[in-house]
Coordinates of C-alpha atoms in Angstrom, one line a residue:
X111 CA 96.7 108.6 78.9
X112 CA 96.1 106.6 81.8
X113 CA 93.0 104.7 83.3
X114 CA 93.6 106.1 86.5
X115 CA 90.8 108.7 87.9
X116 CA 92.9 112.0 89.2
X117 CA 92.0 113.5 92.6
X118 CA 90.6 116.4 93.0
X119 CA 91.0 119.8 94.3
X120 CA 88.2 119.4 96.9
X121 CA 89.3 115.6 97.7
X122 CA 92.8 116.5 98.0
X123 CA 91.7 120.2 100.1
X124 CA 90.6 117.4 102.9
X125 CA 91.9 114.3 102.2
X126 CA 94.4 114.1 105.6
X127 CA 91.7 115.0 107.8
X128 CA 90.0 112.4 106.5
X129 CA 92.6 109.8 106.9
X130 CA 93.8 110.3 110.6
X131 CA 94.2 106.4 111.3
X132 CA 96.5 106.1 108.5
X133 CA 98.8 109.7 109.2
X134 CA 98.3 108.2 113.2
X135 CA 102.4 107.3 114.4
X136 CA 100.8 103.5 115.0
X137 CA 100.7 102.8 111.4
X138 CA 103.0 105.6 110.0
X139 CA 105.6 104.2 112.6
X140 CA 106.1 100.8 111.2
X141 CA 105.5 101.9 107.9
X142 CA 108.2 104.5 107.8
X143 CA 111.0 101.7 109.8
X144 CA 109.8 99.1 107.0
X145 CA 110.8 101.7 104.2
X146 CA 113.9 102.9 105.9
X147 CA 114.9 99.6 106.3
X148 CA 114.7 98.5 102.9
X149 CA 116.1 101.5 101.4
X150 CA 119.7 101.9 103.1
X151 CA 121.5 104.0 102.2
X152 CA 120.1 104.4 98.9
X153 CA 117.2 106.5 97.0
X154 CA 113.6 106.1 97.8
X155 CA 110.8 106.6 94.7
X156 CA 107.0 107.0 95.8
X157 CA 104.3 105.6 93.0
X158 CA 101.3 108.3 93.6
X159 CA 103.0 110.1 96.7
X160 CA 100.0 112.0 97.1
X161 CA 99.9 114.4 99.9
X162 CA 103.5 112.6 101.4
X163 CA 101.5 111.4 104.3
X164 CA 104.4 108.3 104.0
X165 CA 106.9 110.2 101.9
X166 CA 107.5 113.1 104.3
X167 CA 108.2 111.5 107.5
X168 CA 110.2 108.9 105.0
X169 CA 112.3 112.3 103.8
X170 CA 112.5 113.2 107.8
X171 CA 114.2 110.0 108.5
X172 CA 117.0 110.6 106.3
X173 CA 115.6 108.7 102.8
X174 CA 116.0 111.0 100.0
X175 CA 112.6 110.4 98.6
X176 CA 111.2 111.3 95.1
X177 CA 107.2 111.1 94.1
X178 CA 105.7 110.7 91.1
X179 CA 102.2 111.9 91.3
X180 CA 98.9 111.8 89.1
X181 CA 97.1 115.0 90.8
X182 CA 98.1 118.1 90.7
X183 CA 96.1 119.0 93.2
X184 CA 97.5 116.5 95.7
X185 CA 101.1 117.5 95.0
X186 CA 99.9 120.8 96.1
X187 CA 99.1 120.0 99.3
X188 CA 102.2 118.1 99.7
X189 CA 104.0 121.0 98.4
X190 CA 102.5 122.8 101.6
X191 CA 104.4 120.7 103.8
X192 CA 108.0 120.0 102.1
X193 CA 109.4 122.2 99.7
X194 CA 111.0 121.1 95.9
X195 CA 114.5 120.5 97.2
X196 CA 113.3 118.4 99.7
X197 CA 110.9 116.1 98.0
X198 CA 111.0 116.5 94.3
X199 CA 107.5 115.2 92.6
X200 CA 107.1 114.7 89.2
X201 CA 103.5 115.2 87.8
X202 CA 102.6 112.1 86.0
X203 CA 101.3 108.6 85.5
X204 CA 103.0 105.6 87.9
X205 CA 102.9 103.6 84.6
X206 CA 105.1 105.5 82.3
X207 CA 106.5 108.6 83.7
X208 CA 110.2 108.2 84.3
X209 CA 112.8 110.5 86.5
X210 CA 116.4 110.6 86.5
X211 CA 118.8 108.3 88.5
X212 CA 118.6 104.9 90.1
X213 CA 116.9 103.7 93.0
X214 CA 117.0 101.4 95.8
X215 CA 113.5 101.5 96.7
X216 CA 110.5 101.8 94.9
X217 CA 107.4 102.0 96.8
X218 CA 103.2 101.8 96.1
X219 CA 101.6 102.1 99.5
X220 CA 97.9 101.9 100.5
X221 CA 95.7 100.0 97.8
X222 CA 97.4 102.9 95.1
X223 CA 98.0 99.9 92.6
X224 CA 94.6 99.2 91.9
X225 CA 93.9 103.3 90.6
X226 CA 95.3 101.8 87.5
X227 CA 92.4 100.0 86.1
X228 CA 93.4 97.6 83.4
X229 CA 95.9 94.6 83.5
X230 CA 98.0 96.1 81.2
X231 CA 98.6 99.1 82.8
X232 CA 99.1 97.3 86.3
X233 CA 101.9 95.2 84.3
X234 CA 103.3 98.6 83.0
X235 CA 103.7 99.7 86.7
X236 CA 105.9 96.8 87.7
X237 CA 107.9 97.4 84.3
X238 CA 108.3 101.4 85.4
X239 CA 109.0 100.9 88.7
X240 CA 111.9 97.9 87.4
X241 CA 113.5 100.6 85.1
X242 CA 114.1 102.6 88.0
X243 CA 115.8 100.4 90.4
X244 CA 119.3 99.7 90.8
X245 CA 120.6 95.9 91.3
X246 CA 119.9 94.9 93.6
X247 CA 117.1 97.2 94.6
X248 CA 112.9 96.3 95.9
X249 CA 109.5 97.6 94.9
X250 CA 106.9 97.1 97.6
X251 CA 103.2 97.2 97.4
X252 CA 100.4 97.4 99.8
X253 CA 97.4 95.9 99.3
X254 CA 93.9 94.9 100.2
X255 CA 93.1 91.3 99.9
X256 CA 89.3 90.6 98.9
X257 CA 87.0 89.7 101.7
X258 CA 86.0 86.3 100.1
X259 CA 85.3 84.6 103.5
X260 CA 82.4 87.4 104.1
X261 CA 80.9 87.3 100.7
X262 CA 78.3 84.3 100.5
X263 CA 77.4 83.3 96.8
X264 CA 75.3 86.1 95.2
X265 CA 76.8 89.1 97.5
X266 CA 78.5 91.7 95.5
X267 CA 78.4 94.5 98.3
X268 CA 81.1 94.4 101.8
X269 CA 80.6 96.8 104.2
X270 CA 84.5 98.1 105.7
X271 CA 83.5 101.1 107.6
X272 CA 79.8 101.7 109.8
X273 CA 80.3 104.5 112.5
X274 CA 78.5 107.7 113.2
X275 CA 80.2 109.7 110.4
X276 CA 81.3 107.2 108.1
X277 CA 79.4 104.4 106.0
X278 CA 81.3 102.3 103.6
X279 CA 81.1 99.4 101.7
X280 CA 82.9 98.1 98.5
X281 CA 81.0 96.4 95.6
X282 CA 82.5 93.7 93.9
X283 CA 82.6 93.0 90.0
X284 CA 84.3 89.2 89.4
X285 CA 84.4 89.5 85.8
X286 CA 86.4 92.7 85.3
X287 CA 87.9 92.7 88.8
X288 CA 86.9 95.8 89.2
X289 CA 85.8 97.1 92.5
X290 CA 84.0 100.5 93.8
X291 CA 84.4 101.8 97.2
X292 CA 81.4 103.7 98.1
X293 CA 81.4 106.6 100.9
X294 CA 78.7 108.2 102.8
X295 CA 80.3 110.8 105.1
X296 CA 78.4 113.0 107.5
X297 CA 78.8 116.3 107.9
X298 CA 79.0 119.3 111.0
X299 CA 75.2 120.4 109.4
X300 CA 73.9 116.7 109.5
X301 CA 73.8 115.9 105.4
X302 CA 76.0 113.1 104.2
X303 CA 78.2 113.6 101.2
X304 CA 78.6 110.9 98.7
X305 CA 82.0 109.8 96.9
X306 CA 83.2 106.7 95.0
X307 CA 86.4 105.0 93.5
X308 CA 87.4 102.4 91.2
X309 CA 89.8 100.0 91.3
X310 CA 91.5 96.7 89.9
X311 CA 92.2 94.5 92.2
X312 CA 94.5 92.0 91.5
X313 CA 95.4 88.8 93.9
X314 CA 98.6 88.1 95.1
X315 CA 99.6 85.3 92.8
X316 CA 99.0 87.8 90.0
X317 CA 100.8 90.4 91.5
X318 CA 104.2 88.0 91.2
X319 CA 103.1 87.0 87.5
X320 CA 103.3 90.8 86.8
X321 CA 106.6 90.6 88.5
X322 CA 108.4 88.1 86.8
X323 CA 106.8 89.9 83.3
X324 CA 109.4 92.8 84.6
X325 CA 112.4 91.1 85.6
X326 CA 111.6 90.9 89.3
X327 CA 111.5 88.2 92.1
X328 CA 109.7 88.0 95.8
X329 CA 111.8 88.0 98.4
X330 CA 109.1 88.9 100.9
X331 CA 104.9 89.0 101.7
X332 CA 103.4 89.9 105.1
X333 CA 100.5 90.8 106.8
X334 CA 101.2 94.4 107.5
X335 CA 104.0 96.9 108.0
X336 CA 105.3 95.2 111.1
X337 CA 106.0 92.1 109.7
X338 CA 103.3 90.1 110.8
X339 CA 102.4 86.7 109.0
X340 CA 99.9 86.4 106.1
X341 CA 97.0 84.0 107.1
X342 CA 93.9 83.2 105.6
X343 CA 92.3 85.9 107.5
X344 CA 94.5 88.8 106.8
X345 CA 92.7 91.5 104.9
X346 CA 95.9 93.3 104.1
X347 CA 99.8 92.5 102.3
X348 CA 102.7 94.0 102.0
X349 CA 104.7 92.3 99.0
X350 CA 108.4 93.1 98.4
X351 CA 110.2 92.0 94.8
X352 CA 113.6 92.5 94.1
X353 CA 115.2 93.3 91.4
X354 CA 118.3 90.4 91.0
X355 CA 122.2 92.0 91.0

């Protein structure tokens, strides 16, 4: 069992039309060189691949890539795009499932951490995605940091997205760490459809405690995909552990 909250079929039918900054080539591009880069010549092992928006164009650059994904409903949509041979997913939790070989690279992109909603289970991760690295070999994660300089004392709620067909705005528990993303989304006919998720988030400093629980050690922490340096002001990191020789 798992904390995490499955996809889906209807979220997963349109989730890439509904993420067409993130599948755009200016942040795919330096996402897929960052990867590449890290993995060599070795294996590559998605944490909740989802529809392969990053592990597909990962695959097309030569990095034999294997996903491990919570809903079925996303792998099927990814299944639509690469076939079994060429990108192996194994239906499962990021926590505990386990597939064969070693890897150079393991890899948790876009906030896809915090869908694991408990400490323990967040700790589990970094244990998992340890067993499955080589000597030698990274685990990177992308995420959010919390918008603390835009939250006065006594706000819980931080709006992230206001345009013509898109409202959203996270609210923020400090006790539990727990945060919902809310979504109003309008559609062709004029009504709005509403969604939400949950998350843990965890801070960067924990992030590394988790690490050194599994045996790992940071060799890296930017700002975003192309390297950029984290500030005070950076609502984003990309943290890369290694696991020692």
């Amino acid at each position: 069992m798992t904390s995490s909250e499955p996809w889906s079929r209807e979220t997963a039918e349109r989730y890439d039309a509904g993420e067409t900054v993130m599948t755009s080539p200016a942040v795919l591009g330096p996402t897929v060189d960052f990867l590449a880069r890290l993995a060599g010549d070795g294996r590559a092992l998605e944490f909740a691949v989802g529809t392969g928006r990053v592990g597909v164009p990962l695959r097309e650059r030569g990095v034999p890539v294997t996903g491990i994904e919570l809903s079925e409903h996303m792998a099927a949509v990814l299944r639509r795009k690469v076939d079994e041979e060429t990108l192996p997913v194994v239906l499962g939790d990021m926590a505990t499932t386990v597939v064969p070989g070693g890897f150079s690279l393991v890899y948790l992109v876009y906030n896809t951490i915090s869908n694991l909603l408990t400490q323990d289970e967040q700790v589990e991760c970094f244990r998992n995605a340890a067993r499955h690295l080589s000597p030698g070999g990274r685990f990177v994660v992308e995420l959010g940091l919390l918008p603390l300089r835009r939250m006065p004392p006594g706000q819980t709620a931080v709006p992230f997205d206001v345009s013509d067909r898109h409202l959203g705005f996270d609210t923020v528990d400090p006790v539990t760490q727990v945060l919902v993303s809310h979504h109003f989304v309008r559609e062709e006919d004029g009504r709005y459809r509403r969604g939400n998720s949950r998350h843990r988030y965890a801070s960067p400093a924990e992030l590394d405690l988790m690490a050194r629980i599994a045996g790992l050690e940071l060799e890296q922490r930017v700002a975003d995909w192309d390297g950029s340096p984290l500030t005070a002001d950076s609502e984003k990191h990309v943290s890369v552990w290694r696991k020692p020789a």
